[in-house]
Short mmCIF file of C-alpha atoms and ligand atoms in Angstrom, two decimals:
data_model
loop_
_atom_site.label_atom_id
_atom_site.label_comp_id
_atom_site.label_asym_id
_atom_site.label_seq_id
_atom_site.Cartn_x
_atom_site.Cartn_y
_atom_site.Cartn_z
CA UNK L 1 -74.76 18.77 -31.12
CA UNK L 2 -73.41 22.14 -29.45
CA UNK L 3 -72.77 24.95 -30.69
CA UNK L 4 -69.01 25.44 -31.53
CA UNK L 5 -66.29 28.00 -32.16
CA UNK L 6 -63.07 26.46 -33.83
CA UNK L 7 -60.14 28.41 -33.67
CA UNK L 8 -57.00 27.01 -35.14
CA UNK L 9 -54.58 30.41 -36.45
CA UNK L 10 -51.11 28.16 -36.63
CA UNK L 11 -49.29 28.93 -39.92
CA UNK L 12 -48.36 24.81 -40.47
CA UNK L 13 -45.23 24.46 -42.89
CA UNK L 14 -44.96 20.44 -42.87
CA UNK L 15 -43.10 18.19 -45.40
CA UNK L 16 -39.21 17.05 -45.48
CA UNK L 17 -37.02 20.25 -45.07
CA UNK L 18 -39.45 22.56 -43.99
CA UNK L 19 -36.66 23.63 -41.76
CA UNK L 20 -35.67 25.76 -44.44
CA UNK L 21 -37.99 28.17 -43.74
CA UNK L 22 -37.75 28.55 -40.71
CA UNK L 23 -35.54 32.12 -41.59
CA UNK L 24 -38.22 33.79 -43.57
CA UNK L 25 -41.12 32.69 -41.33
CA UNK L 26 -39.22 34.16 -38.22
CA UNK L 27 -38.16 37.39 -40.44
CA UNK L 28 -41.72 37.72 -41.00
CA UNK L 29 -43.21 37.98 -37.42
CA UNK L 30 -40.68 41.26 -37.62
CA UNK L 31 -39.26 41.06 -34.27
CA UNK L 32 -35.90 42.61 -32.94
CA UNK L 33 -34.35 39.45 -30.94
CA UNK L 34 -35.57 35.97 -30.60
CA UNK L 35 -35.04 33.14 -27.87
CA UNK L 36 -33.86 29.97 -29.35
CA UNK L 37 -35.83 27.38 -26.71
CA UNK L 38 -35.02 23.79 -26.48
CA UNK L 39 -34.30 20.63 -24.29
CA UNK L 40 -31.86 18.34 -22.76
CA UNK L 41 -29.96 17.61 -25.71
CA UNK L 42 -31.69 15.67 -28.67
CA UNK L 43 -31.79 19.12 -30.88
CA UNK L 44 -28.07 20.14 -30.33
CA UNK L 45 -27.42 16.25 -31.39
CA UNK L 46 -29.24 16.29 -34.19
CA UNK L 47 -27.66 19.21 -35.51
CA UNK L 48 -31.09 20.62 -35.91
CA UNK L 49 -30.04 23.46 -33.12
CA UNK L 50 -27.37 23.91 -35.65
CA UNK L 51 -29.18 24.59 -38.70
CA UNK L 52 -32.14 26.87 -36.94
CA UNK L 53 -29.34 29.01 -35.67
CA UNK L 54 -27.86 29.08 -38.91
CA UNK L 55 -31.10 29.89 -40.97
CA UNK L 56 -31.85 32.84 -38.21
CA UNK L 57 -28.42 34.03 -38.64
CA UNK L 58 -28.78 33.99 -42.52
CA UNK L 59 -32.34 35.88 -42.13
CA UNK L 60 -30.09 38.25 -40.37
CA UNK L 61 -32.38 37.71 -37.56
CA UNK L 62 -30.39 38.15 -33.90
CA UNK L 63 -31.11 35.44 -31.48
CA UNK L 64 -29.87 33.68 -28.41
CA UNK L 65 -30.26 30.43 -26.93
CA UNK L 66 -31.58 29.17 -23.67
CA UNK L 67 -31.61 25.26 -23.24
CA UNK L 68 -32.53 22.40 -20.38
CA UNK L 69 -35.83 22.48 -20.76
CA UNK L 70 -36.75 18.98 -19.06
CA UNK L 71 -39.76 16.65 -19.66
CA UNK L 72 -42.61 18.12 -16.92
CA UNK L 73 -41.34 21.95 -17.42
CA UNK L 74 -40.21 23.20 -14.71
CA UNK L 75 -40.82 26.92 -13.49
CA UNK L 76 -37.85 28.06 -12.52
CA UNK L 77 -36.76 27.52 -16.03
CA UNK L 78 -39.71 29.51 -16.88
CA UNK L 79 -38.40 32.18 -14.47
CA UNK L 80 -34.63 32.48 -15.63
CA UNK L 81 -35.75 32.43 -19.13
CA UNK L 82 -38.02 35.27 -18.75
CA UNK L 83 -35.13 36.96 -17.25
CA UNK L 84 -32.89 36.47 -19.95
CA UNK L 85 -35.33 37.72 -21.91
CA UNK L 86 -36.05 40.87 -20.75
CA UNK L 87 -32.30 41.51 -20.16
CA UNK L 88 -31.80 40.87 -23.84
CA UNK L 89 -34.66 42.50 -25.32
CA UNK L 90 -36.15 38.88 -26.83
CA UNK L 91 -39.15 39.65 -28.48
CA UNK L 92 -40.47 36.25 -30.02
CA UNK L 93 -39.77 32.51 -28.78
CA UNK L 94 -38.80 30.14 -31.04
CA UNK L 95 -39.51 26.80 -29.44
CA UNK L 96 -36.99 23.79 -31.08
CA UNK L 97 -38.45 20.28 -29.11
CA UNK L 98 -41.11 18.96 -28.17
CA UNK L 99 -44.44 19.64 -25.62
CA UNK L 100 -42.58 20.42 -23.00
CA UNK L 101 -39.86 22.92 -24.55
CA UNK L 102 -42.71 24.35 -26.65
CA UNK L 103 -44.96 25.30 -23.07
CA UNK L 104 -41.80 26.26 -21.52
CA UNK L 105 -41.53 28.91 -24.45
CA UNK L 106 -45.56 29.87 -24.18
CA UNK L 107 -44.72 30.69 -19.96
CA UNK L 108 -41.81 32.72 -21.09
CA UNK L 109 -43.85 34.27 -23.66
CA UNK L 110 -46.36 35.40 -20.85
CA UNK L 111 -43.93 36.24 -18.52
CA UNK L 112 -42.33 39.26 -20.58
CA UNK L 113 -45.52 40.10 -21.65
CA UNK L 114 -47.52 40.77 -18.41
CA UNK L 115 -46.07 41.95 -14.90
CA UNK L 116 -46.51 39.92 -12.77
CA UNK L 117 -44.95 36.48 -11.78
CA UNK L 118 -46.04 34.19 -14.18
CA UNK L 119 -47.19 31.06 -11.79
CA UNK L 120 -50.17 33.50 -10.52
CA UNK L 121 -51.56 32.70 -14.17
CA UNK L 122 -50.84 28.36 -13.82
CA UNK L 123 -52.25 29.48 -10.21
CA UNK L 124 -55.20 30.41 -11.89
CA UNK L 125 -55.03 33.81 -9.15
CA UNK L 126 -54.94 35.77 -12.53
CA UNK L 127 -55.29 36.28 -16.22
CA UNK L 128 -52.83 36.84 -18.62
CA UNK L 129 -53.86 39.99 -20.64
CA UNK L 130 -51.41 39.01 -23.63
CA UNK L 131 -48.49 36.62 -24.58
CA UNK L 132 -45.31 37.65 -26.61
CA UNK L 133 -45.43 35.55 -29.80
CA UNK L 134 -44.51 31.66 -30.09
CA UNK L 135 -42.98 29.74 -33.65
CA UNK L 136 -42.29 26.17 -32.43
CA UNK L 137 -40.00 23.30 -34.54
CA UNK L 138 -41.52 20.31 -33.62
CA UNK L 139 -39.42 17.32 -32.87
CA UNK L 140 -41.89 15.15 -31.38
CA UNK L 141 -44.82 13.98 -32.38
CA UNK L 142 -47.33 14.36 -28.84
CA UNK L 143 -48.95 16.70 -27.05
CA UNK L 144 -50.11 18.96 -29.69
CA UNK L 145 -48.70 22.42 -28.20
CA UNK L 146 -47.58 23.47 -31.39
CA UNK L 147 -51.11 23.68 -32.13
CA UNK L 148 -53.18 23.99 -29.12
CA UNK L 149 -53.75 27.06 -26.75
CA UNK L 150 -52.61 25.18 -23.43
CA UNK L 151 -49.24 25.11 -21.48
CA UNK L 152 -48.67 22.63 -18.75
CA UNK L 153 -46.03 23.80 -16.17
CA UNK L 154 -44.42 22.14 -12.84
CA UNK L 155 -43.55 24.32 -10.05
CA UNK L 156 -41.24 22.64 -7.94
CA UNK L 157 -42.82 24.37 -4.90
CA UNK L 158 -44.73 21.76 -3.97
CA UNK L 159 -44.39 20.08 -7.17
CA UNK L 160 -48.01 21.49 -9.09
CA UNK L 161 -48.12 20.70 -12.08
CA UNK L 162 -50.88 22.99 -13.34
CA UNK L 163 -51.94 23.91 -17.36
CA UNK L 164 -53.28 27.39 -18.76
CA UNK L 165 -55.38 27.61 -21.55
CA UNK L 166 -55.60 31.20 -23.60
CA UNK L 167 -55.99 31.67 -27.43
CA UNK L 168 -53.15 34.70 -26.74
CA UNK L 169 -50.62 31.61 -26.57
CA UNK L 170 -51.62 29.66 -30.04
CA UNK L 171 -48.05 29.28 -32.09
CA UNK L 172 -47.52 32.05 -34.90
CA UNK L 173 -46.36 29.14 -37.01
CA UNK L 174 -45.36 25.27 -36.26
CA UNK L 175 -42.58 23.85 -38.68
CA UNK L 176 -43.22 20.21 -39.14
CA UNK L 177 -40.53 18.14 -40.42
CA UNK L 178 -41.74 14.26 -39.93
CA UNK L 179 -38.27 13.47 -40.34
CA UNK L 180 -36.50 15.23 -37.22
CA UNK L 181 -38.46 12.19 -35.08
CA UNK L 182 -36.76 9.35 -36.74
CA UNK L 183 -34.42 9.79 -33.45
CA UNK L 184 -37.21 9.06 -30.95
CA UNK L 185 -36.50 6.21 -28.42
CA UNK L 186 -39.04 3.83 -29.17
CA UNK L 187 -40.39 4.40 -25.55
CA UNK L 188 -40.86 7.77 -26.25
CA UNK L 189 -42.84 7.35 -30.01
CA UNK L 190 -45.61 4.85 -27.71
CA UNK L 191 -46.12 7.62 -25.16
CA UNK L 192 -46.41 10.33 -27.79
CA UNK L 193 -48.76 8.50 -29.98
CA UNK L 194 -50.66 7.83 -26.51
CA UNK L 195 -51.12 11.27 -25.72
CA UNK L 196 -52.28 12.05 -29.49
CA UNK L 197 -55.19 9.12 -28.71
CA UNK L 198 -56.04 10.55 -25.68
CA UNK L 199 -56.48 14.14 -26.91
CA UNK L 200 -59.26 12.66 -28.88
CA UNK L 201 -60.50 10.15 -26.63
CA UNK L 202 -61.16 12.69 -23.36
CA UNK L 203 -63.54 14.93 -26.18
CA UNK L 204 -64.85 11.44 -27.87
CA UNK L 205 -66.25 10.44 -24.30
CA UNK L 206 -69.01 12.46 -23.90
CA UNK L 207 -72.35 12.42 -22.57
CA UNK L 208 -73.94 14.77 -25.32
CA UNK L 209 -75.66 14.68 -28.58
CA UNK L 210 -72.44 15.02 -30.90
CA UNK L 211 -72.13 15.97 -34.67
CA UNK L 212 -71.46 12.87 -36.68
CA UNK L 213 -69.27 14.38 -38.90
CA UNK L 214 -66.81 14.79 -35.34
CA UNK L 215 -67.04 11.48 -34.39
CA UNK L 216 -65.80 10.08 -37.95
CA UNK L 217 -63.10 12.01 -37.59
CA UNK L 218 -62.40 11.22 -34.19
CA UNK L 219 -62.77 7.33 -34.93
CA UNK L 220 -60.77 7.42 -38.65
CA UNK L 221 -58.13 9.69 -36.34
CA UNK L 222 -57.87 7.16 -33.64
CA UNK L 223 -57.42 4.21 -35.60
CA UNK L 224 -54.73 6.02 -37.91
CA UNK L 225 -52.66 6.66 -35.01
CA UNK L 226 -52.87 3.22 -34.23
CA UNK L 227 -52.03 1.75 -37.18
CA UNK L 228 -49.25 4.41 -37.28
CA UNK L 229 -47.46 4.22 -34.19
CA UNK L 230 -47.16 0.29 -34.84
CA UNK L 231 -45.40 1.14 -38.49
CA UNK L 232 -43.42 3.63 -36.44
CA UNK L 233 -42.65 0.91 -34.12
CA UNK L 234 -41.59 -1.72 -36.21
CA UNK L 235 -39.63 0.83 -38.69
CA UNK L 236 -38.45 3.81 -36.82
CA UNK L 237 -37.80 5.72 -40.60
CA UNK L 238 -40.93 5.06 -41.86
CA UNK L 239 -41.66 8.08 -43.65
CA UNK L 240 -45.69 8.29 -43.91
CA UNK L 241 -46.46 6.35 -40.60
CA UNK L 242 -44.34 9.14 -38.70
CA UNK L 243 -46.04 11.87 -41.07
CA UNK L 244 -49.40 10.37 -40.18
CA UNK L 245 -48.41 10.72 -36.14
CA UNK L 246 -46.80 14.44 -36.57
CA UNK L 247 -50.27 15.52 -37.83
CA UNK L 248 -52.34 13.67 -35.48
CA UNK L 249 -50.75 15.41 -33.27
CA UNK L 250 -51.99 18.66 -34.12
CA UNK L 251 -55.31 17.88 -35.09
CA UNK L 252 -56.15 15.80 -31.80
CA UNK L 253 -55.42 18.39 -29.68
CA UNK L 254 -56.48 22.45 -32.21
CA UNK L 255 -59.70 21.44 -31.51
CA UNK L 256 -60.97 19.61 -34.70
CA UNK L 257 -62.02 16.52 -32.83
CA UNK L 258 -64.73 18.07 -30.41
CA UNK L 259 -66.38 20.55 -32.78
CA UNK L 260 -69.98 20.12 -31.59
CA UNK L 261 -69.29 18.32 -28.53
CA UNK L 262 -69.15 19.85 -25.08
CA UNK L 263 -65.39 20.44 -24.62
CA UNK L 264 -64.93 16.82 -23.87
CA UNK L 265 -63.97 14.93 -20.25
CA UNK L 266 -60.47 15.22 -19.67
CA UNK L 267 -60.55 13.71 -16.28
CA UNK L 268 -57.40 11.04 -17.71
CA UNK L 269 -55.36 14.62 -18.25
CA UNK L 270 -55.65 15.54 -14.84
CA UNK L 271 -55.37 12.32 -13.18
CA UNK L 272 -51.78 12.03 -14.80
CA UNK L 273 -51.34 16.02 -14.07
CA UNK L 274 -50.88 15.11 -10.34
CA UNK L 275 -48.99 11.97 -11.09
CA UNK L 276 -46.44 13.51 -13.42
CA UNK L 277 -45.76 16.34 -10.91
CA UNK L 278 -44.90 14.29 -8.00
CA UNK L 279 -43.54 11.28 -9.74
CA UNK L 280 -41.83 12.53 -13.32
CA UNK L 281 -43.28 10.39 -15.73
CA UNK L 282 -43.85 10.68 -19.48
CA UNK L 283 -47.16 12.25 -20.02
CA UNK L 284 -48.64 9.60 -22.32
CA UNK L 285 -47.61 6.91 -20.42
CA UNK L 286 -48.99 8.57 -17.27
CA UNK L 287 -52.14 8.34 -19.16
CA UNK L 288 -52.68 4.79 -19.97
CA UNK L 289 -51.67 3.67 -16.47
CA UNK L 290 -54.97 5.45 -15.75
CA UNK L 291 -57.27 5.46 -18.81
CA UNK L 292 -58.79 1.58 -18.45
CA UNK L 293 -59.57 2.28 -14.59
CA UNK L 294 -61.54 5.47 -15.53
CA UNK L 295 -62.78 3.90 -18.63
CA UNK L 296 -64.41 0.88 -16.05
CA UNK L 297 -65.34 3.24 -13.79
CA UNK L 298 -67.08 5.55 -15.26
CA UNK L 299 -68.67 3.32 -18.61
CA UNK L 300 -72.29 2.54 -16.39
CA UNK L 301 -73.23 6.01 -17.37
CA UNK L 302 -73.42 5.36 -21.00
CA UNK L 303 -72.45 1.89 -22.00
CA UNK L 304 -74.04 3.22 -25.53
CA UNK L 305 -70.77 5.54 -26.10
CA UNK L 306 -68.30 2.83 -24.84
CA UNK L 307 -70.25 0.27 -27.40
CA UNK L 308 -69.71 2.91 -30.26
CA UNK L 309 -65.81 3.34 -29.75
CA UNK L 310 -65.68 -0.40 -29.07
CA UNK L 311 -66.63 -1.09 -32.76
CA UNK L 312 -65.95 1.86 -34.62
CA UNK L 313 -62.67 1.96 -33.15
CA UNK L 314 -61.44 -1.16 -32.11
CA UNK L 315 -62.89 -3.62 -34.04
CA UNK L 316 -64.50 -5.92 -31.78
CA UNK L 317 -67.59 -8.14 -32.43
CA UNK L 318 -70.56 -6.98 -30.68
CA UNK L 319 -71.53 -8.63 -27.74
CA UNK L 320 -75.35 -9.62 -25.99
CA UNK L 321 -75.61 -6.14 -25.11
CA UNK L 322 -73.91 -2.59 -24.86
CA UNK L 323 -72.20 -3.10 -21.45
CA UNK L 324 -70.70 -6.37 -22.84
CA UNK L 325 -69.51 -4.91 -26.04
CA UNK L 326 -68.12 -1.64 -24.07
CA UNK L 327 -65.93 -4.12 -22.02
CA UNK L 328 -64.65 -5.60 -24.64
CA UNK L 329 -63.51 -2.48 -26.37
CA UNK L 330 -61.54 -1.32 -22.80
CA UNK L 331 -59.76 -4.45 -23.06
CA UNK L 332 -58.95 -4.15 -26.35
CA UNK L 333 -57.55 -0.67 -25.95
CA UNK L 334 -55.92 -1.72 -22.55
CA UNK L 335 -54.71 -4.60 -24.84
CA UNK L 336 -52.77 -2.43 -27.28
CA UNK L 337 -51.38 -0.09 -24.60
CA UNK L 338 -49.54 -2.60 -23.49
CA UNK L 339 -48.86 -4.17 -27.35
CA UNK L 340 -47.02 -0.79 -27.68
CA UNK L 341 -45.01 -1.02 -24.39
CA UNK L 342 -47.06 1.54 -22.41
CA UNK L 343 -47.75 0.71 -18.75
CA UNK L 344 -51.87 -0.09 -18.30
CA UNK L 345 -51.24 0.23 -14.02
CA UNK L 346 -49.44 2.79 -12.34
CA UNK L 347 -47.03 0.33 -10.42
CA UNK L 348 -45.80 -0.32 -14.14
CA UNK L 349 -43.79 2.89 -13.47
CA UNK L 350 -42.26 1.56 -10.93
CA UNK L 351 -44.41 3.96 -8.86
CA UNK L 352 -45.50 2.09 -5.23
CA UNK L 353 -48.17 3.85 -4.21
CA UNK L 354 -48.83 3.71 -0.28
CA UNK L 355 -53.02 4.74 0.90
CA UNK L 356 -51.61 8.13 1.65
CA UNK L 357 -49.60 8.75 -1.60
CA UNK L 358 -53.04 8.35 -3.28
CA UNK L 359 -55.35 10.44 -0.52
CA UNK L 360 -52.68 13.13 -1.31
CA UNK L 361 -52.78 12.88 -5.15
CA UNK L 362 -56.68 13.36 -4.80
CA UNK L 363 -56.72 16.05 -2.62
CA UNK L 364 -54.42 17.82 -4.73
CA UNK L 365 -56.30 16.53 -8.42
CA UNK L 366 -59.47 17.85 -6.85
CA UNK L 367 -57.70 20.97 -5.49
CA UNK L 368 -57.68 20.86 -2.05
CA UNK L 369 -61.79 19.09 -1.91
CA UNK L 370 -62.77 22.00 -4.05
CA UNK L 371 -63.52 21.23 -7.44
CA UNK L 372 -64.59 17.73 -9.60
CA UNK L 373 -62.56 16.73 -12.50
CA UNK L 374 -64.30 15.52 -15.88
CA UNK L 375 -67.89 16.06 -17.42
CA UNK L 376 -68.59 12.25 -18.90
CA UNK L 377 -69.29 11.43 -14.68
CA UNK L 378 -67.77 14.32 -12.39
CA UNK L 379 -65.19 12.66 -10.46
CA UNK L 380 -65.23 14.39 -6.48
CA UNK L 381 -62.09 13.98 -4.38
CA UNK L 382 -63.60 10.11 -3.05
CA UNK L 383 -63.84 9.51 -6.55
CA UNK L 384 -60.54 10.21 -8.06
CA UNK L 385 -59.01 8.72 -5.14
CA UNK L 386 -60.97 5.48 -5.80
CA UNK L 387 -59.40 5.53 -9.71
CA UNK L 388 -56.29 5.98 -8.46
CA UNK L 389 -56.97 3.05 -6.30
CA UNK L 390 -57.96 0.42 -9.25
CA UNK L 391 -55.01 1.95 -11.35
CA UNK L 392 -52.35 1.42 -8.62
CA UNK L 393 -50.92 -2.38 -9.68
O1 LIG S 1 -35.02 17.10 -24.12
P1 LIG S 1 -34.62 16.32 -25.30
O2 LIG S 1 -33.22 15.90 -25.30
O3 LIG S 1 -35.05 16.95 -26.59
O4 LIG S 1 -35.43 14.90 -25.17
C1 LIG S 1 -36.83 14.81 -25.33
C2 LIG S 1 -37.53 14.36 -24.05
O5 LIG S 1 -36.67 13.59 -23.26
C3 LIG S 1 -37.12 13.68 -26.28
N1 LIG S 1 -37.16 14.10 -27.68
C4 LIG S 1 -37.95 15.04 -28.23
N2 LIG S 1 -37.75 15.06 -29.56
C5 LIG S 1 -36.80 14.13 -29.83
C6 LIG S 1 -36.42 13.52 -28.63
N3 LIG S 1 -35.48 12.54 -28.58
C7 LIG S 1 -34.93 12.17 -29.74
N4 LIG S 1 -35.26 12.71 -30.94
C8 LIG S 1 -36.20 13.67 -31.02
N5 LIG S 1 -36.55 14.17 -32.22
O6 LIG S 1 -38.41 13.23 -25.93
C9 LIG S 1 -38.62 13.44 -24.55
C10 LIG S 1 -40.02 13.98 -24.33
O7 LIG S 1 -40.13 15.29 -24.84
P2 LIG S 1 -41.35 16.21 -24.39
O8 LIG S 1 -41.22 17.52 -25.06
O9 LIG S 1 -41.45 16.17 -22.91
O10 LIG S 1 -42.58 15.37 -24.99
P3 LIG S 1 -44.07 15.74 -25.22
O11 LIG S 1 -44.26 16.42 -26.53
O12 LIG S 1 -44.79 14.49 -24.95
O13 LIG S 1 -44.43 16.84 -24.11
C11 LIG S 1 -44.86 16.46 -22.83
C12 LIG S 1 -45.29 17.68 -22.04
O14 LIG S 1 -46.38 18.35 -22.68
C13 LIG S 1 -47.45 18.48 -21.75
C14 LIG S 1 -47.29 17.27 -20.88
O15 LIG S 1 -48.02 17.35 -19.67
C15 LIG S 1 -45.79 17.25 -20.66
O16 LIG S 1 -45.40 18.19 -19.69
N6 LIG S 1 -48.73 18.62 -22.44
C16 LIG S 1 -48.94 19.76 -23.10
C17 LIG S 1 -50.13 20.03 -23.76
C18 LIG S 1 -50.37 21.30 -24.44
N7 LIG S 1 -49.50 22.29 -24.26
O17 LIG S 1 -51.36 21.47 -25.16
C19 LIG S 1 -51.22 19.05 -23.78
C20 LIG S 1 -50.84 17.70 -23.32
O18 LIG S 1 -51.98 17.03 -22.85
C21 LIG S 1 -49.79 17.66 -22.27
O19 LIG S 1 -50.33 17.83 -20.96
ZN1 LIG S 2 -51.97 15.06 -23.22
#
């Protein structure tokens, strides 16, 4: 195993009503004026917007509100936000949504907190030096922001979308309420439970030594969610299966699941990066349109690790040898993608990708011919263009 460093500061409140403390915990971080952050409209239907306001206002905490943030978030919501900010004097984001609304707050918070334009930092031309603070209300149960220290932001330039990683942007607190996802369109609870496998499945594939310990609590993590997401499925109020999700959320994605590893692959991640950029798809679904052509593609290197997952995770019966039994665990996992509704090709999207649609997605993926993408086998520009090949129908 590697050496490791675990960092995971969030201040978790969790349970039914934990939106009730939402005043105090805000009142605590002792700022002057906070943002209200949230989407496209689920919050304010909910009446959750309602209640958060309420609580603040009860704290005698001053706020104001900025919503719209959009699946993929865009930066010149970013940019108008950070505006607003600064014109009002915000001081801490309070992030009501999901992933998206929650790194939408995280590039506000850097953009009143350094002085430059914020994209040079998703440009990677600079480093943020610090990042107001972040509270986040979860409402979906998915990427794992509310926990992690990544945003992922789309400039519309070009359409990039491009993540940053700093421990300055970890959430002061995340209020999880497993009830506020009993709204989710079932669509949406598939391609959130996706992303939660995924976080654990880009560190699970790995080509080092790992700590046992990590990979029980990868496998007992991955086959929760599965078992979860199918309660969720079939009973969309099912208290401990959406419980079970919320948290898998955070712990696939603080870090917990690659302690001793080496950071993990995460190849899948940027794949769907490019894809959800230029195409606007859900993030988790953008994933398993990709997953079982990387999976077959890159399993010769160590049919050992592929053999593990197959059986540990999935179930299946050995077979003659380790390449057999790592094919039949892809198919089993391609298998329940689709059991779930999630696409397992990227023409599932509805996405008709021509031979230059997919040069271009690889140039960009491998930034302009200058970098590889993953660790388990580095993928060069030929190579990711090749994956997007066997994923296209
Ligand atoms: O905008 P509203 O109306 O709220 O609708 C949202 C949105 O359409 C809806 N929704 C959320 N909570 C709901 C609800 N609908 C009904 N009831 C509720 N309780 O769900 C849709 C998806 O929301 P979004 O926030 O986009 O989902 P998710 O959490 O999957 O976030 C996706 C974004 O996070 C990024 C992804 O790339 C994508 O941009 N990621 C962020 C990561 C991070 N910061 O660590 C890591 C991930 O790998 C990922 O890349
Ligand atoms: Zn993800």
């Amino acid at each position: 195993m590697k050496n490791f460093e675990y960092y995971a500061p969030t201040h978790v409140v969790f349970g039914t009503n934990a939106v009730e403390k939402i005043g105090e915990l805000v009142r605590a971080q002792g700022c002057k004026k906070v943002l209200i952050h949230y989407g496209g409209g689920s919050a304010k239907r909910s009446g959750l917007l309602d209640r958060v306001s309420a609580a603040l206002e009860q704290a005698g905490v001053a706020a104001v509100q900025l919503g719209g943030v959009v699946p993929n978030p865009r930066l010149s919501l970013v940019r108008e936000g950070i505006a607003l900010c600064k014109k009002e004097g915000v001081d801490f984001i309070l992030a009501v949504g999901g992933g998206s609304v929650i790194d939408s707050s995280k590039a506000i918070a850097y953009g009143i907190a350094n002085d430059c334009d914020v994209w040079e930092f998703y440009a990677k031309r600079q480093v943020p030096q610090a990042c107001a603070p972040v509270g986040a209300v979860l409402t979906i149960a998915a990427a794992g922001s509310e926990m992690s220290n990544s945003s992922v932001i789309t400039n519309e330039d070009g359409w990039l979308k491009r993540g940053l990683s700093s421990e300055l942007s970890r959430c002061k607190f995340a209020v999880m309420d497993p009830t506020l996802t009993y709204t989710l369109p079932a669509y949406q609870t598939a391609s959130g439970a996706s992303d939660i496998l995924m976080h654990t499945m880009e560190r699970y594939f790995t080509q080092v030594d790992t700590l046992p310990l990590t990979d029980s609590i990868a496998e007992g993590l991955l086959r929760s969610v599965m078992h979860d997401v199918r309660a969720a499925l079939d009973n969309p109020e099912d208290y401990d299966a959406r419980a079970g999700l919320m948290w898998a959320s955070s712990l696939s994605h603080n870090g917990l699941t690659g302690c001793g590893t080496d950071g993990g692959d995460w190849s899948c991640h940027q794949l769907e990066h490019e894809l959800g950029g230029k195409y606007d798809i859900a993030h988790g679904a953008g994933l398993c349109a990709v997953w079982s052509s990387w999976a077959r593609t890159v399993m010769p290197a160590n049919p050992a690790r592929f053999a593990k997952f197959a059986v540990n995770v999935m179930g299946v019966e050995p077979g003659a040898d380790d390449v057999e039994t790592a094919n039949r665990g892809i198919d089993a996992m391609e298998a329940f993608f689709a059991s779930i509704g999630m696409p397992t090709r990227i023409g599932q999207m509805g996405i008709d990708l021509s031979e230059e649609d997919m040069r271009e997605l690889a140039y960009k993926c491998s930034f302009m011919n200058t970098r590889k993408i993953g660790r388990f086998v580095p993928l060069d520009q030929q190579a990711i263009y090749e994956v997007y090949k066997r994923a296209r129908a």
